[in-house]
Short mmCIF file of C-alpha atoms in Angstrom, two decimals:
data_model
loop_
_atom_site.label_atom_id
_atom_site.label_comp_id
_atom_site.label_asym_id
_atom_site.label_seq_id
_atom_site.Cartn_x
_atom_site.Cartn_y
_atom_site.Cartn_z
CA ALA C 93 0.00 0.00 0.00
CA TRP C 94 2.83 2.41 0.78
CA ARG C 95 4.44 1.73 -2.60
CA ILE C 96 1.13 2.67 -4.21
CA ARG C 97 1.12 5.81 -2.09
CA GLU C 98 4.57 6.62 -3.48
CA GLY C 99 3.46 6.22 -7.09
CA ALA C 100 3.36 2.51 -8.00
CA ARG C 101 0.28 1.45 -9.98
CA PRO C 102 0.16 -2.37 -10.01
CA LEU C 103 -2.67 -4.13 -11.81
CA TYR C 104 -2.06 -7.25 -9.74
CA LEU C 105 0.17 -7.89 -6.74
CA THR C 106 2.46 -10.90 -7.05
CA THR C 107 3.60 -10.88 -3.41
CA ALA C 108 2.15 -13.42 -0.93
CA ASN C 109 1.34 -15.86 -3.76
CA GLY C 110 -0.62 -13.21 -5.67
CA ARG C 111 -3.58 -11.03 -4.78
CA GLU C 112 -5.96 -8.47 -6.22
CA PRO C 113 -4.95 -4.84 -5.55
CA LEU C 114 -8.14 -2.93 -4.69
CA TYR C 115 -7.71 -3.20 -0.93
CA ASP C 116 -4.14 -1.94 -1.18
CA TYR C 117 -5.24 1.05 -3.25
CA ALA C 118 -7.90 1.86 -0.64
CA THR C 119 -5.33 1.53 2.15
CA ALA C 120 -2.99 3.84 0.23
CA LEU C 121 -5.72 6.48 0.23
CA MET C 122 -6.12 6.02 3.96
CA MET C 123 -2.34 6.39 4.41
CA ALA C 124 -2.50 9.63 2.48
CA ALA C 125 -4.88 10.87 5.15
CA ILE C 126 -3.32 9.55 8.38
CA GLY C 127 0.21 8.55 7.41
CA ARG C 128 2.14 5.31 7.17
CA ARG C 129 0.55 3.50 10.09
CA ALA C 130 -0.92 0.04 10.66
CA LEU C 131 -4.10 1.82 11.71
CA ALA C 132 -4.64 2.74 8.06
CA GLY C 133 -5.21 -0.91 7.16
CA ARG C 134 -7.57 -1.47 10.07
CA LEU C 135 -9.61 1.63 9.27
CA THR C 136 -9.85 0.53 5.64
CA SER C 137 -11.31 -2.80 6.75
CA VAL C 138 -13.72 -1.07 9.13
CA PHE C 139 -15.00 1.29 6.45
CA PHE C 140 -15.52 -1.56 3.99
CA SER C 141 -17.34 -3.53 6.67
CA LEU C 142 -19.71 -0.60 7.23
CA ILE C 143 -20.36 -0.42 3.49
CA PHE C 144 -20.97 -4.16 3.55
CA LEU C 145 -23.58 -3.85 6.31
CA ALA C 146 -25.37 -0.93 4.68
CA ALA C 147 -25.42 -2.52 1.22
CA THR C 148 -26.55 -5.89 2.59
CA TYR C 149 -29.41 -4.24 4.45
CA GLY C 150 -30.38 -2.41 1.27
CA TRP C 151 -30.59 -5.38 -1.09
CA THR C 152 -32.05 -7.69 1.55
CA ARG C 153 -34.85 -5.24 2.23
CA LYS C 154 -35.61 -4.96 -1.48
CA LEU C 155 -35.79 -8.74 -1.97
CA PHE C 156 -37.43 -9.63 1.36
CA ASP C 157 -38.66 -7.04 3.85
CA ARG C 158 -37.43 -4.58 6.44
CA ARG C 159 -37.62 -6.96 9.40
CA ILE C 160 -35.67 -9.76 7.71
CA ALA C 161 -33.06 -7.26 6.52
CA LEU C 162 -32.72 -5.84 10.04
CA TRP C 163 -32.30 -9.25 11.68
CA SER C 164 -29.85 -10.43 9.03
CA CYS C 165 -27.67 -7.35 9.45
CA ALA C 166 -27.90 -7.56 13.24
CA GLY C 167 -26.34 -11.01 12.97
CA LEU C 168 -23.62 -9.63 10.71
CA ALA C 169 -22.96 -6.77 13.12
CA PHE C 170 -22.73 -8.98 16.22
CA GLY C 171 -21.45 -12.33 14.90
CA PHE C 172 -17.89 -13.49 15.53
CA TRP C 173 -16.88 -14.19 11.93
CA PRO C 174 -18.03 -10.79 10.60
CA LEU C 175 -16.32 -9.13 13.57
CA MET C 176 -13.05 -10.86 12.68
CA VAL C 177 -13.03 -9.94 8.99
CA SER C 178 -13.98 -6.33 9.76
CA ARG C 179 -10.79 -5.95 11.81
CA HIS C 180 -8.34 -8.01 9.77
CA MET C 181 -6.09 -6.10 7.42
CA LEU C 182 -7.12 -8.38 4.56
CA ARG C 183 -8.65 -7.77 1.15
CA THR C 184 -11.48 -10.25 1.74
CA ILE C 185 -13.88 -7.70 3.26
CA THR C 186 -13.88 -5.69 0.02
CA LEU C 187 -15.70 -8.48 -1.85
CA PRO C 188 -19.02 -8.56 0.05
CA ALA C 189 -18.97 -4.76 0.26
CA LEU C 190 -18.62 -4.17 -3.48
CA PHE C 191 -20.84 -7.07 -4.50
CA GLY C 192 -23.48 -5.86 -2.07
CA LEU C 193 -23.34 -2.37 -3.56
CA ALA C 194 -23.63 -3.79 -7.07
CA LEU C 195 -26.68 -5.80 -6.10
CA PHE C 196 -28.27 -2.88 -4.26
CA PHE C 197 -27.88 -0.55 -7.25
CA TYR C 198 -29.09 -3.26 -9.63
CA LEU C 199 -32.31 -3.57 -7.68
CA GLY C 200 -32.72 0.16 -7.15
CA GLY C 201 -34.35 2.92 -9.10
CA THR C 202 -37.49 3.15 -11.18
CA GLY C 203 -38.25 5.02 -14.36
CA ARG C 204 -35.52 7.45 -15.37
CA SER C 205 -33.51 6.88 -12.21
CA ARG C 206 -33.12 3.21 -13.03
CA TRP C 207 -30.38 3.66 -15.64
CA PRO C 208 -27.87 5.60 -13.49
CA ALA C 209 -28.39 3.04 -10.73
CA THR C 210 -27.85 0.19 -13.18
CA LEU C 211 -24.65 1.78 -14.46
CA ALA C 212 -23.46 2.19 -10.88
CA ALA C 213 -24.17 -1.52 -10.37
CA GLY C 214 -21.93 -2.35 -13.32
CA ILE C 215 -19.11 -0.17 -12.01
CA CYS C 216 -19.27 -1.75 -8.54
CA LEU C 217 -19.44 -5.23 -10.02
CA GLY C 218 -16.41 -4.49 -12.20
CA LEU C 219 -14.44 -3.19 -9.23
CA SER C 220 -15.31 -6.32 -7.28
CA PHE C 221 -13.13 -8.34 -9.68
CA TYR C 222 -10.18 -6.51 -8.12
CA SER C 223 -11.21 -7.49 -4.59
CA TYR C 224 -11.04 -11.28 -4.13
CA ILE C 225 -11.14 -14.42 -6.28
CA PRO C 226 -14.80 -15.50 -5.71
CA ALA C 227 -15.97 -12.36 -7.52
CA ARG C 228 -15.09 -14.15 -10.76
CA ALA C 229 -18.09 -16.43 -10.19
CA LEU C 230 -20.48 -14.25 -8.18
CA TRP C 231 -21.37 -12.13 -11.21
CA LEU C 232 -23.33 -15.14 -12.52
CA LEU C 233 -26.01 -14.37 -9.95
CA PHE C 234 -27.09 -11.31 -11.92
CA PRO C 235 -28.20 -13.23 -15.05
CA LEU C 236 -29.58 -15.97 -12.79
CA LEU C 237 -31.77 -13.52 -10.91
CA THR C 238 -32.86 -11.70 -14.06
CA GLY C 239 -33.69 -14.99 -15.75
CA TYR C 240 -35.90 -15.93 -12.81
CA TRP C 241 -37.83 -12.68 -13.11
CA LEU C 242 -38.26 -13.14 -16.85
CA LEU C 243 -39.52 -16.71 -16.42
CA THR C 244 -41.96 -15.72 -13.70
CA ARG C 245 -42.95 -12.55 -15.59
CA THR C 246 -42.32 -10.38 -12.56
CA GLU C 247 -43.01 -6.71 -13.24
CA GLY C 248 -40.95 -3.83 -11.95
CA ARG C 249 -37.70 -5.80 -11.84
CA PRO C 250 -34.52 -5.52 -13.97
CA GLY C 251 -34.79 -7.01 -17.45
CA LEU C 252 -32.36 -7.87 -20.23
CA ASN C 253 -31.50 -4.25 -21.03
CA GLN C 254 -30.51 -3.55 -17.45
CA LEU C 255 -28.58 -6.81 -17.27
CA LEU C 256 -26.53 -5.82 -20.31
CA LEU C 257 -25.97 -2.31 -18.96
CA THR C 258 -24.60 -3.90 -15.79
CA LEU C 259 -22.45 -6.63 -17.29
CA LEU C 260 -20.93 -4.53 -20.09
CA PRO C 261 -19.17 -1.93 -17.90
CA ALA C 262 -18.32 -4.65 -15.37
CA GLY C 263 -16.60 -6.63 -18.11
CA LEU C 264 -14.76 -3.58 -19.42
CA ILE C 265 -13.49 -2.70 -15.96
CA GLY C 266 -12.45 -6.27 -15.22
CA TRP C 267 -10.88 -6.94 -18.62
CA PRO C 268 -7.38 -5.54 -17.83
CA LEU C 269 -7.08 -7.88 -14.84
CA TRP C 270 -8.31 -10.88 -16.78
CA ARG C 271 -5.91 -10.09 -19.61
CA TYR C 272 -3.00 -9.70 -17.21
CA LEU C 273 -3.71 -13.05 -15.55
CA GLN C 274 -4.12 -14.69 -18.94
CA LEU C 275 -0.67 -13.47 -19.96
CA ASN C 276 0.88 -14.20 -16.55
CA PRO C 277 -0.70 -17.43 -15.25
CA ALA C 278 2.17 -18.00 -12.82
CA ALA C 279 1.20 -14.84 -10.93
CA GLU C 280 -1.60 -16.70 -9.13
CA ALA C 281 0.61 -19.21 -7.37
CA ARG C 282 -1.83 -19.62 -4.49
CA LEU C 283 -4.70 -20.50 -6.81
CA GLY C 284 -2.64 -23.27 -8.36
CA GLN C 285 -1.78 -24.66 -4.94
CA LEU C 286 -5.43 -24.82 -3.87
CA SER C 287 -6.76 -26.51 -7.01
CA ALA C 288 -5.22 -29.92 -6.27
CA PRO C 289 -8.59 -31.55 -5.38
CA LEU C 290 -10.06 -30.40 -8.70
CA ARG C 291 -7.09 -31.68 -10.67
CA ALA C 292 -7.37 -35.04 -8.92
CA ALA C 293 -11.11 -35.16 -9.63
CA GLY C 294 -10.39 -34.45 -13.28
CA GLN C 295 -8.26 -37.59 -13.32
CA GLY C 296 -11.01 -39.65 -11.72
CA ASP C 297 -9.88 -39.45 -8.09
CA PHE C 298 -12.62 -37.77 -6.04
CA SER C 299 -11.24 -38.71 -2.62
CA LEU C 300 -9.54 -35.36 -1.99
CA LEU C 301 -12.62 -33.43 -3.07
CA TRP C 302 -14.90 -35.54 -0.89
CA GLN C 303 -12.57 -35.14 2.08
CA SER C 304 -12.55 -31.36 1.63
CA LEU C 305 -16.33 -31.17 1.28
CA ARG C 306 -16.97 -33.35 4.31
CA GLY C 307 -14.63 -31.31 6.49
CA SER C 308 -16.00 -28.00 5.23
CA LEU C 309 -19.63 -28.86 5.93
CA ALA C 310 -18.73 -28.95 9.61
CA LEU C 311 -17.68 -25.29 9.44
CA PHE C 312 -21.22 -24.04 9.93
CA SER C 313 -21.97 -25.68 13.27
CA LEU C 314 -19.45 -28.29 14.42
CA ALA C 315 -15.77 -27.48 13.81
CA GLY C 316 -14.45 -24.23 12.38
CA ASP C 317 -11.26 -23.07 10.71
CA GLY C 318 -8.30 -24.31 12.75
CA VAL C 319 -5.88 -21.51 11.79
CA TRP C 320 -5.36 -19.19 14.75
CA ARG C 321 -4.40 -16.29 12.54
CA TYR C 322 -7.95 -15.87 11.24
CA ASN C 323 -10.17 -17.61 13.77
CA LEU C 324 -10.51 -18.81 17.33
CA ALA C 325 -9.24 -22.19 16.23
CA GLY C 326 -12.04 -24.70 15.83
CA ARG C 327 -14.86 -22.21 16.45
CA PRO C 328 -17.69 -22.83 13.93
CA TRP C 329 -19.39 -19.98 12.10
CA LEU C 330 -22.65 -20.38 14.02
CA GLY C 331 -23.61 -21.35 17.54
CA PRO C 332 -26.21 -24.06 18.35
CA THR C 333 -29.29 -21.81 18.24
CA ALA C 334 -28.22 -19.95 15.11
CA SER C 335 -27.33 -23.27 13.46
CA LEU C 336 -30.83 -24.62 14.07
CA LEU C 337 -32.37 -21.44 12.69
CA PHE C 338 -30.00 -21.62 9.72
CA VAL C 339 -31.22 -25.10 8.77
CA VAL C 340 -34.87 -24.08 9.12
CA GLY C 341 -34.25 -20.94 7.06
CA LEU C 342 -32.43 -22.95 4.41
CA LEU C 343 -35.42 -25.28 4.05
CA LEU C 344 -37.73 -22.27 3.87
CA ALA C 345 -35.60 -20.73 1.12
CA PHE C 346 -35.86 -23.93 -0.92
CA TRP C 347 -39.61 -23.88 -0.35
CA TYR C 348 -40.01 -20.25 -1.40
CA PHE C 349 -37.97 -20.86 -4.55
CA TRP C 350 -39.72 -24.11 -5.44
CA ARG C 351 -43.17 -22.51 -5.07
CA ARG C 352 -42.01 -19.42 -6.95
CA ASP C 353 -43.22 -17.39 -4.02
CA GLN C 354 -44.18 -13.96 -5.28
CA ARG C 355 -42.74 -12.19 -2.26
CA TYR C 356 -39.62 -14.18 -1.40
CA GLY C 357 -38.93 -16.45 -4.39
CA ALA C 358 -36.31 -14.30 -6.12
CA GLY C 359 -34.57 -13.47 -2.86
CA ALA C 360 -34.49 -17.14 -1.92
CA LEU C 361 -32.86 -18.00 -5.25
CA LEU C 362 -30.22 -15.33 -4.76
CA ALA C 363 -29.53 -16.44 -1.19
CA LEU C 364 -29.13 -20.06 -2.27
CA GLY C 365 -26.87 -19.00 -5.13
CA LEU C 366 -24.68 -16.93 -2.81
CA LEU C 367 -24.47 -19.85 -0.42
CA VAL C 368 -23.39 -22.31 -3.12
CA ILE C 369 -20.88 -20.04 -4.88
CA GLY C 370 -19.56 -18.58 -1.64
CA PHE C 371 -19.09 -21.98 -0.03
CA ALA C 372 -17.49 -23.55 -3.12
CA PRO C 373 -13.88 -22.46 -2.36
CA ALA C 374 -14.03 -24.03 1.11
CA ALA C 375 -15.74 -27.13 -0.27
CA ILE C 376 -12.88 -27.56 -2.75
CA THR C 377 -9.91 -26.73 -0.54
CA GLY C 378 -11.12 -27.89 2.87
CA PRO C 379 -11.83 -26.14 6.19
CA GLU C 380 -8.35 -24.68 6.70
CA LEU C 381 -8.36 -20.93 5.94
CA ALA C 382 -12.10 -21.10 5.18
CA THR C 383 -12.61 -17.93 7.23
CA THR C 384 -11.18 -15.99 4.30
CA GLN C 385 -11.88 -18.28 1.36
CA ALA C 386 -15.62 -18.62 2.02
CA ILE C 387 -16.17 -14.88 2.42
CA GLY C 388 -18.63 -14.92 -0.49
CA LEU C 389 -21.33 -16.59 1.63
CA LEU C 390 -21.01 -14.17 4.54
CA PRO C 391 -23.89 -11.92 3.32
CA VAL C 392 -26.38 -14.78 3.75
CA LEU C 393 -24.92 -16.43 6.86
CA TYR C 394 -27.55 -14.77 9.05
CA LEU C 395 -30.15 -14.30 6.32
CA PHE C 396 -31.32 -17.90 6.63
CA PRO C 397 -31.77 -17.61 10.42
CA ALA C 398 -33.65 -14.36 9.79
CA LEU C 399 -36.03 -16.19 7.43
CA ALA C 400 -36.66 -18.74 10.17
CA LEU C 401 -37.29 -16.01 12.74
CA ALA C 402 -39.74 -14.25 10.43
CA ALA C 403 -41.65 -17.47 9.76
CA GLY C 404 -41.69 -18.32 13.47
CA ARG C 405 -42.95 -14.86 14.33
CA ARG C 406 -45.83 -15.17 11.86
CA TRP C 407 -46.69 -18.65 13.12
CA LEU C 408 -46.74 -17.58 16.77
CA GLY C 409 -48.61 -14.38 15.99
CA ALA C 410 -51.37 -16.30 14.20
CA ARG C 411 -51.89 -18.69 17.13
CA TRP C 412 -51.11 -16.45 20.11
CA PRO C 413 -51.79 -12.82 19.17
CA GLY C 414 -50.48 -11.68 22.54
CA SER C 415 -47.03 -13.05 21.70
CA GLU C 416 -46.32 -10.05 19.50
CA ARG C 417 -45.71 -8.01 22.63
CA TRP C 418 -42.81 -10.10 23.92
CA GLN C 419 -41.34 -11.41 20.64
CA PRO C 420 -39.19 -8.30 19.99
CA TRP C 421 -37.73 -8.55 23.50
CA LEU C 422 -36.90 -12.22 23.04
CA ILE C 423 -35.26 -11.69 19.65
CA GLY C 424 -33.43 -8.58 20.83
CA GLY C 425 -32.15 -10.47 23.85
CA GLY C 426 -30.83 -13.19 21.56
CA PHE C 427 -28.84 -10.67 19.54
CA LEU C 428 -27.44 -9.12 22.73
CA LEU C 429 -26.24 -12.56 23.81
CA LEU C 430 -24.66 -13.03 20.38
CA ALA C 431 -22.87 -9.69 20.69
CA ALA C 432 -21.64 -10.49 24.19
CA GLY C 433 -20.36 -13.91 23.15
CA SER C 434 -18.58 -12.57 20.07
CA SER C 435 -16.97 -9.72 22.03
CA GLN C 436 -15.69 -12.09 24.69
CA ALA C 437 -14.43 -14.55 22.09
CA TYR C 438 -12.59 -11.87 20.11
CA PHE C 439 -11.33 -9.35 22.68
CA GLY C 440 -11.10 -11.65 25.67
CA ASP C 441 -10.04 -15.00 24.24
CA TRP C 442 -8.60 -14.75 20.73
CA ALA C 443 -6.65 -11.52 21.30
CA ASN C 444 -4.87 -12.94 24.36
CA ARG C 445 -4.05 -16.40 23.08
CA PRO C 446 -0.31 -17.17 22.87
CA GLU C 447 -0.98 -19.06 19.62
CA VAL C 448 -2.28 -15.84 18.07
CA ARG C 449 0.70 -13.83 19.28
CA LEU C 450 2.98 -16.45 17.77
CA GLN C 451 1.13 -16.34 14.44
CA TYR C 452 1.46 -12.56 14.27
CA GLU C 453 5.10 -12.59 15.51
CA SER C 454 4.27 -10.12 18.26
CA THR C 455 7.67 -10.57 19.95
CA LEU C 456 9.52 -9.58 16.78
CA VAL C 457 7.20 -6.61 16.33
CA ALA C 458 7.85 -5.49 19.91
CA MET C 459 11.61 -5.73 19.35
CA LEU C 460 11.40 -3.63 16.19
CA GLU C 461 9.27 -1.03 17.96
CA GLU C 462 11.80 -0.86 20.79
CA LEU C 463 14.65 -0.38 18.33
CA ALA C 464 12.71 2.30 16.52
CA ALA C 465 12.03 4.05 19.82
CA THR C 466 15.76 4.29 20.58
CA GLY C 467 16.08 6.83 17.83
CA GLU C 468 19.14 5.16 16.36
CA ARG C 469 18.86 5.60 12.62
CA GLY C 470 18.43 2.34 10.72
CA ALA C 471 18.45 0.21 13.87
CA ALA C 472 15.02 -1.28 13.23
#
């Protein structure tokens, strides 16, 4: 990021086995404001996480309703995994933020205001290609969603013209990166390392792929990413209650899609698509480092529990009308417990673990800071 601040303009970064540059450009802008400090990277992640929350609320409300959007974003605000990625100095958080903005703009606007919003969707979608690898597949959800609306003859939703106006600028913006990677395939060393299960499957050996899939399915509720650098090792993405709600919400999403539900059908299709595409990298490579690799599914991690909560609220309200008075308190209390548990896990447990300090080489950092504090030029 500092090299960018000093004038470098890389299209792709080949350090650390290769990575997209958008996060580094954003961090360079932050460094221009506050100087060459580690805080610049953390603030960049925080700002992208706020964009992610706002955009997710926006498109979720358009495809579902205000209550489901609010509950889904409350989970994203208080959950442990979203808390981690919003504080890591990693490019992963830029993907759900930019994709969420693209989706929000794609769904927004009517009449004359529709076309500027659609163009903005294309720009955000194109920029997302410079964020993280899963963006190269997530764009498929736009034609999938539009095709659903065309088949169901849904009025007031984006059609083919808007789809083209979104995909064309997105493709033009992403083309330089695609061309660079086509001419320099060795630049993505990490991608080649992680594709071993697919190469084995192509030769008829599905054992590695099955092993990865089986281990990754446990990430939701049973056993999480074991790398201390990015997770409280072994902590799954969801707790017991949220896991149960997730399964119920997943079944409801299938039901809404299968019935072509007029209110929730399109949103259910999008949520299922995000889940499949977002989970695919972890399913291929296994649970290790899934905290970063499965970032594409983060927008819907708490959407499925929110669907279950909404259905449960309607069911209880129809049978016990008086329950509507205490339901908000019960649900709000659940989110407060989630926030308390995530805060304790992150600030109280993860941050003080010796394994984490070892991963981040805190002793070496402290030595360098001490040398720098001596004032001896070049000592650090």
